[in-house]
Short mmCIF file of C-alpha atoms and ligand atoms in Angstrom, two decimals:
data_model
loop_
_atom_site.label_atom_id
_atom_site.label_comp_id
_atom_site.label_asym_id
_atom_site.label_seq_id
_atom_site.Cartn_x
_atom_site.Cartn_y
_atom_site.Cartn_z
CA UNK Y 1 226.03 85.96 71.63
CA UNK Y 2 227.28 87.88 68.37
CA UNK Y 3 224.69 90.86 68.62
CA UNK Y 4 225.70 92.16 65.54
CA UNK Y 5 225.48 96.17 66.28
CA UNK Y 6 228.57 96.11 64.25
CA UNK Y 7 227.18 98.78 61.43
CA UNK Y 8 224.35 100.13 63.77
CA UNK Y 9 223.51 103.01 64.64
CA UNK Y 10 221.91 103.73 67.54
CA UNK Y 11 219.82 107.27 69.01
CA UNK Y 12 219.49 106.75 73.28
CA UNK Y 13 216.96 110.15 73.94
CA UNK Y 14 217.76 111.30 77.57
CA UNK Y 15 221.02 109.41 78.13
CA UNK Y 16 223.72 111.88 80.18
CA UNK Y 17 222.63 109.78 83.07
CA UNK Y 18 220.69 106.62 84.50
CA UNK Y 19 218.98 104.02 82.39
CA UNK Y 20 219.13 106.27 79.10
CA UNK Y 21 223.29 106.62 79.75
CA UNK Y 22 223.54 102.77 80.75
CA UNK Y 23 222.18 101.60 77.16
CA UNK Y 24 224.39 104.28 75.56
CA UNK Y 25 227.34 102.57 76.90
CA UNK Y 26 226.40 99.44 76.43
CA UNK Y 27 225.19 99.94 72.77
CA UNK Y 28 229.00 101.42 72.24
CA UNK Y 29 230.20 98.35 74.13
CA UNK Y 30 229.06 96.42 71.74
CA UNK Y 31 230.73 98.87 68.50
CA UNK Y 32 227.30 100.53 67.22
CA UNK Y 33 228.01 104.29 66.48
CA UNK Y 34 225.56 106.27 69.45
CA UNK Y 35 223.55 108.91 69.60
CA UNK Y 36 223.01 110.10 72.68
CA UNK Y 37 220.52 113.31 73.37
CA UNK Y 38 219.76 115.28 76.78
CA UNK Y 39 218.71 118.90 78.22
CA UNK Y 40 222.02 119.90 79.42
CA UNK Y 41 225.15 120.64 77.15
CA UNK Y 42 227.61 119.94 79.85
CA UNK Y 43 226.05 116.89 81.48
CA UNK Y 44 225.77 115.00 77.97
CA UNK Y 45 229.39 115.87 77.25
CA UNK Y 46 230.49 114.34 80.58
CA UNK Y 47 228.60 111.74 79.30
CA UNK Y 48 230.01 111.26 75.77
CA UNK Y 49 233.66 111.41 77.06
CA UNK Y 50 233.01 108.73 79.84
CA UNK Y 51 231.73 106.47 77.35
CA UNK Y 52 234.47 107.08 74.96
CA UNK Y 53 236.63 106.40 77.57
CA UNK Y 54 235.88 103.53 78.45
CA UNK Y 55 234.82 101.70 75.62
CA UNK Y 56 236.95 103.01 73.50
CA UNK Y 57 234.42 103.52 70.95
CA UNK Y 58 235.30 107.37 69.25
CA UNK Y 59 232.04 107.24 67.46
CA UNK Y 60 230.02 107.96 70.07
CA UNK Y 61 227.67 111.80 69.51
CA UNK Y 62 225.48 113.40 71.97
CA UNK Y 63 223.52 116.36 70.44
CA UNK Y 64 221.24 118.80 73.27
CA UNK Y 65 217.87 118.40 72.63
CA UNK Y 66 214.50 118.66 75.06
CA UNK Y 67 212.32 115.81 73.30
CA UNK Y 68 209.22 117.10 75.10
CA UNK Y 69 210.07 119.75 72.49
CA UNK Y 70 209.03 119.34 68.79
CA UNK Y 71 211.48 121.38 67.42
CA UNK Y 72 213.96 120.23 69.21
CA UNK Y 73 213.46 116.89 67.93
CA UNK Y 74 213.38 118.36 64.22
CA UNK Y 75 216.46 119.83 64.85
CA UNK Y 76 217.96 116.15 66.62
CA UNK Y 77 217.50 114.58 63.33
CA UNK Y 78 218.54 117.15 61.29
CA UNK Y 79 221.98 116.56 63.35
CA UNK Y 80 221.99 112.81 63.18
CA UNK Y 81 221.41 113.42 59.12
CA UNK Y 82 224.43 115.13 58.57
CA UNK Y 83 226.67 112.14 59.91
CA UNK Y 84 224.33 109.34 58.99
CA UNK Y 85 221.35 108.52 56.94
CA UNK Y 86 218.97 107.48 59.00
CA UNK Y 87 218.67 105.49 62.53
CA UNK Y 88 218.62 101.49 62.53
CA UNK Y 89 218.21 101.30 66.62
CA UNK Y 90 215.40 104.26 68.30
CA UNK Y 91 215.54 103.78 72.02
CA UNK Y 92 212.73 106.04 73.39
CA UNK Y 93 213.19 107.29 76.59
CA UNK Y 94 212.25 110.57 79.22
CA UNK Y 95 212.66 112.19 82.00
CA UNK Y 96 210.05 111.00 84.39
CA UNK Y 97 206.36 113.53 85.01
CA UNK Y 98 205.71 114.69 88.82
CA UNK Y 99 204.40 112.55 91.17
CA UNK Y 100 200.82 113.37 92.06
CA UNK Y 101 197.82 111.93 92.70
CA UNK Y 102 194.80 113.63 91.02
CA UNK Y 103 193.91 115.71 92.53
CA UNK Y 104 196.76 117.99 92.30
CA UNK Y 105 197.50 117.71 88.70
CA UNK Y 106 195.73 120.67 87.07
CA UNK Y 107 195.88 120.88 83.00
CA UNK Y 108 199.07 122.25 82.23
CA UNK Y 109 200.36 119.33 83.97
CA UNK Y 110 198.65 116.91 82.18
CA UNK Y 111 199.54 118.72 78.82
CA UNK Y 112 203.23 118.75 79.84
CA UNK Y 113 203.44 115.20 80.80
CA UNK Y 114 201.43 113.96 77.30
CA UNK Y 115 204.35 115.98 75.31
CA UNK Y 116 207.21 114.42 77.21
CA UNK Y 117 205.80 111.21 77.81
CA UNK Y 118 203.75 110.06 75.36
CA UNK Y 119 204.30 112.68 72.13
CA UNK Y 120 208.37 112.37 72.58
CA UNK Y 121 207.85 108.91 71.57
CA UNK Y 122 205.18 109.45 68.09
CA UNK Y 123 207.57 112.00 67.01
CA UNK Y 124 210.79 110.30 67.34
CA UNK Y 125 209.58 107.24 65.60
CA UNK Y 126 208.02 109.53 63.04
CA UNK Y 127 211.10 110.63 62.08
CA UNK Y 128 213.00 107.19 62.45
CA UNK Y 129 210.56 105.19 60.51
CA UNK Y 130 211.45 106.43 56.41
CA UNK Y 131 215.47 105.19 56.72
CA UNK Y 132 213.56 102.04 58.75
CA UNK Y 133 211.64 101.32 56.22
CA UNK Y 134 213.34 101.96 53.39
CA UNK Y 135 216.51 99.88 54.13
CA UNK Y 136 213.33 97.11 55.96
CA UNK Y 137 214.91 96.68 59.48
CA UNK Y 138 214.43 98.56 62.32
CA UNK Y 139 214.09 98.14 66.22
CA UNK Y 140 212.13 100.44 68.66
CA UNK Y 141 212.46 99.85 72.28
CA UNK Y 142 209.83 102.36 74.58
CA UNK Y 143 211.43 102.80 77.79
CA UNK Y 144 208.62 103.22 80.06
CA UNK Y 145 207.81 101.71 83.66
CA UNK Y 146 206.07 98.41 85.95
CA UNK Y 147 203.55 100.73 85.87
CA UNK Y 148 202.47 99.40 82.77
CA UNK Y 149 201.51 96.10 84.44
CA UNK Y 150 200.53 97.35 87.89
CA UNK Y 151 200.30 101.12 88.50
CA UNK Y 152 201.96 102.71 91.19
CA UNK Y 153 200.83 105.02 93.99
CA UNK Y 154 201.40 108.40 93.63
CA UNK Y 155 202.43 108.55 90.13
CA UNK Y 156 198.84 109.59 88.14
CA UNK Y 157 200.98 110.72 85.15
CA UNK Y 158 203.05 108.02 84.23
CA UNK Y 159 200.51 105.58 84.87
CA UNK Y 160 198.30 107.56 82.45
CA UNK Y 161 200.78 108.20 79.90
CA UNK Y 162 203.33 104.79 79.82
CA UNK Y 163 199.85 102.99 79.13
CA UNK Y 164 199.37 105.15 76.08
CA UNK Y 165 203.40 104.63 75.00
CA UNK Y 166 202.38 100.11 75.48
CA UNK Y 167 199.01 100.93 73.46
CA UNK Y 168 200.57 102.33 70.51
CA UNK Y 169 204.24 100.55 70.33
CA UNK Y 170 202.31 97.12 70.17
CA UNK Y 171 199.98 98.71 67.54
CA UNK Y 172 203.35 99.60 65.84
CA UNK Y 173 204.71 96.35 66.25
CA UNK Y 174 202.06 95.26 64.13
CA UNK Y 175 201.66 97.68 61.12
CA UNK Y 176 205.60 97.72 61.22
CA UNK Y 177 206.45 93.76 61.38
CA UNK Y 178 205.89 93.50 57.14
CA UNK Y 179 209.13 96.51 57.12
CA UNK Y 180 210.52 93.69 59.94
CA UNK Y 181 210.78 97.33 62.33
CA UNK Y 182 210.57 95.56 65.59
CA UNK Y 183 208.68 97.29 68.59
CA UNK Y 184 209.03 96.81 72.06
CA UNK Y 185 208.09 98.33 75.86
CA UNK Y 186 210.93 97.63 78.69
CA UNK Y 187 209.81 98.88 81.68
CA UNK Y 188 212.23 98.87 85.00
CA UNK Y 189 210.97 98.01 88.18
CA UNK Y 190 213.11 99.99 90.68
CA UNK Y 191 216.77 100.37 88.94
CA UNK Y 192 219.24 102.32 91.27
CA UNK Y 193 219.22 106.11 89.11
CA UNK Y 194 218.90 109.57 90.72
CA UNK Y 195 215.08 109.27 89.76
CA UNK Y 196 214.62 106.07 92.26
CA UNK Y 197 216.51 108.00 94.72
CA UNK Y 198 214.27 110.86 94.17
CA UNK Y 199 211.63 109.21 94.47
CA UNK Y 200 212.54 107.64 97.50
CA UNK Y 201 213.59 111.17 98.98
CA UNK Y 202 209.37 112.14 98.40
CA UNK Y 203 207.93 109.25 99.74
CA UNK Y 204 210.26 109.73 103.09
CA UNK Y 205 209.14 113.55 103.01
CA UNK Y 206 205.08 112.17 102.75
CA UNK Y 207 205.46 109.72 105.63
CA UNK Y 208 208.36 111.24 108.11
CA UNK Y 209 210.42 107.90 107.21
CA UNK Y 210 214.65 108.43 106.61
CA UNK Y 211 215.10 107.62 103.11
CA UNK Y 212 216.97 104.21 103.95
CA UNK Y 213 213.61 103.16 105.73
CA UNK Y 214 211.55 103.67 102.78
CA UNK Y 215 214.43 102.25 100.35
CA UNK Y 216 214.83 98.86 102.79
CA UNK Y 217 210.80 98.76 102.13
CA UNK Y 218 210.98 98.98 99.00
CA UNK Y 219 213.65 95.79 98.85
CA UNK Y 220 211.91 93.96 100.54
CA UNK Y 221 208.76 94.10 98.58
CA UNK Y 222 211.03 93.07 95.49
CA UNK Y 223 211.80 89.22 95.33
CA UNK Y 224 215.35 89.92 94.66
CA UNK Y 225 215.62 91.36 96.96
CA UNK Y 226 217.49 94.22 96.03
CA UNK Y 227 217.29 97.40 93.25
CA UNK Y 228 218.53 96.49 89.80
CA UNK Y 229 221.43 98.60 88.72
CA UNK Y 230 221.04 100.31 85.12
CA UNK Y 231 223.52 97.95 83.20
CA UNK Y 232 221.35 94.89 84.66
CA UNK Y 233 218.47 96.48 82.67
CA UNK Y 234 220.80 97.99 79.89
CA UNK Y 235 221.41 94.72 79.06
CA UNK Y 236 217.83 93.67 77.79
CA UNK Y 237 217.47 96.88 75.98
CA UNK Y 238 220.47 96.50 73.84
CA UNK Y 239 219.42 92.69 73.45
CA UNK Y 240 215.99 93.89 72.54
CA UNK Y 241 217.77 96.56 70.21
CA UNK Y 242 220.02 94.66 68.36
CA UNK Y 243 219.62 91.79 65.21
CA UNK Y 244 220.15 89.24 68.28
CA UNK Y 245 216.63 89.98 68.41
CA UNK Y 246 214.68 88.40 65.27
CA UNK Y 247 211.58 87.44 66.26
CA UNK Y 248 210.61 88.74 69.36
CA UNK Y 249 208.20 92.15 68.91
CA UNK Y 250 205.07 93.68 70.52
CA UNK Y 251 205.95 92.51 74.07
CA UNK Y 252 206.60 94.49 76.55
CA UNK Y 253 209.39 93.12 79.15
CA UNK Y 254 210.07 94.38 82.68
CA UNK Y 255 213.25 94.15 84.04
CA UNK Y 256 212.68 94.64 88.08
CA UNK Y 257 213.95 91.79 89.96
CA UNK Y 258 210.24 89.62 90.52
CA UNK Y 259 208.62 93.07 91.68
CA UNK Y 260 205.25 93.18 89.81
CA UNK Y 261 202.68 89.89 90.20
CA UNK Y 262 201.13 89.63 87.42
CA UNK Y 263 201.35 87.19 84.46
N1 LIG P 301 214.72 104.02 87.34
C1 LIG P 301 213.57 103.09 87.76
O1 LIG P 301 213.54 102.27 88.23
C2 LIG P 301 212.38 103.98 86.77
C3 LIG P 301 211.11 102.97 86.75
C4 LIG P 301 209.94 103.36 86.57
C5 LIG P 301 210.50 104.39 85.49
N2 LIG P 301 211.13 104.78 85.06
C6 LIG P 301 211.55 106.06 84.88
O2 LIG P 301 212.97 105.86 83.32
C7 LIG P 301 212.77 107.06 82.40
C8 LIG P 301 214.59 107.44 83.15
O3 LIG P 301 214.80 106.90 84.29
P1 LIG P 301 215.93 107.02 85.27
O4 LIG P 301 215.76 106.57 86.39
O5 LIG P 301 217.44 106.96 84.03
O6 LIG P 301 216.10 108.67 85.39
P2 LIG P 301 217.16 109.83 85.67
O7 LIG P 301 218.29 108.72 86.12
O8 LIG P 301 216.50 110.93 86.26
O9 LIG P 301 217.98 110.43 83.77
C9 LIG P 301 217.16 111.09 83.46
C10 LIG P 301 217.40 111.49 82.00
O10 LIG P 301 216.95 111.66 81.17
C11 LIG P 301 217.10 113.13 80.84
N3 LIG P 301 216.03 113.79 80.20
C12 LIG P 301 214.81 114.41 80.98
N4 LIG P 301 213.91 115.19 80.30
C13 LIG P 301 214.72 115.01 79.42
C14 LIG P 301 214.17 115.80 78.61
N5 LIG P 301 213.04 116.15 78.20
N6 LIG P 301 214.78 115.75 76.51
C15 LIG P 301 215.88 114.70 76.72
N7 LIG P 301 216.23 114.56 78.16
C16 LIG P 301 215.70 114.48 79.31
C17 LIG P 301 218.15 113.52 81.74
O11 LIG P 301 219.02 114.77 81.56
P3 LIG P 301 218.90 116.15 81.08
O12 LIG P 301 218.44 116.85 82.80
O13 LIG P 301 220.67 116.53 80.92
O14 LIG P 301 217.80 116.75 80.20
C18 LIG P 301 218.57 111.95 82.44
O15 LIG P 301 219.91 112.25 82.10
C19 LIG P 301 212.27 107.88 83.10
O16 LIG P 301 210.92 108.59 82.72
C20 LIG P 301 211.69 107.26 84.55
O17 LIG P 301 210.68 107.72 84.76
C21 LIG P 301 212.53 104.66 85.93
#
């Protein structure tokens, strides 16, 4: 399938590793110009070099930015617009908020998770839209979690703000359809990244089991019997963000190996 990405520019946020990295690499592999951001300069530089070397695409740029900060997002767009007029494809990703149940979360943590998980999507979308509207073409894919369909124990912050992103995305899909801007949500179930290893570790500490036992239990609840790979997740992100997707908008798609049982 031709994804028709050769003349497109994508921004993938939070992309020095994990799902963001795999997605940025997949876009670069399809010939798109790709901007990546994350907070750590050295990690980002390493990611950019790896993508350039492994895909042979030199049009890959890293810009240090913390997506929970409004000023960083403005600076990110200023730097992008020094190179191109705007971005065609926005992949909204961010680090996950800390684990915890309701009683362990104070106002400060609620505010931080709001900025990280919801306001980042609002701000990045706002700055992407003028160019997309002007050219009557755009794709926005918001990474969330399978928790948008089924809340996950001990992840109160994620459960709360990711459903906010789902509501925002559906509303935007309706508002932006007339500009041929398609907005979708992509929810990972359990994809093998540092974040999932960290959550397994936290659970092992809670339950007194080994990390291996925790992982084994998680895998046995997944119909496909294993964690997914970042590449399997990225394949759907790139399709939804591409010109090959002409008619899917306002949807929440889970890449979860069948984990969530709801229709
Ligand atoms: N993997 C899964 O199965 C899974 C399941 C459900 C939900 N999710 C969610 O999907 C997202 C990505 O997950 P992942 O597994 O890829 O996580 P990960 O392996 O921990 O990678 C997180 C990436 O985000 C960057 N980052 C973190 N905070 C940032 C910030 N404030 N601004 C800019 N970049 C930031 C990190 O780079 P720096 O440290 O350099 O900033 C890193 O590149 C997370 O929100 C996670 O909670 C993942």
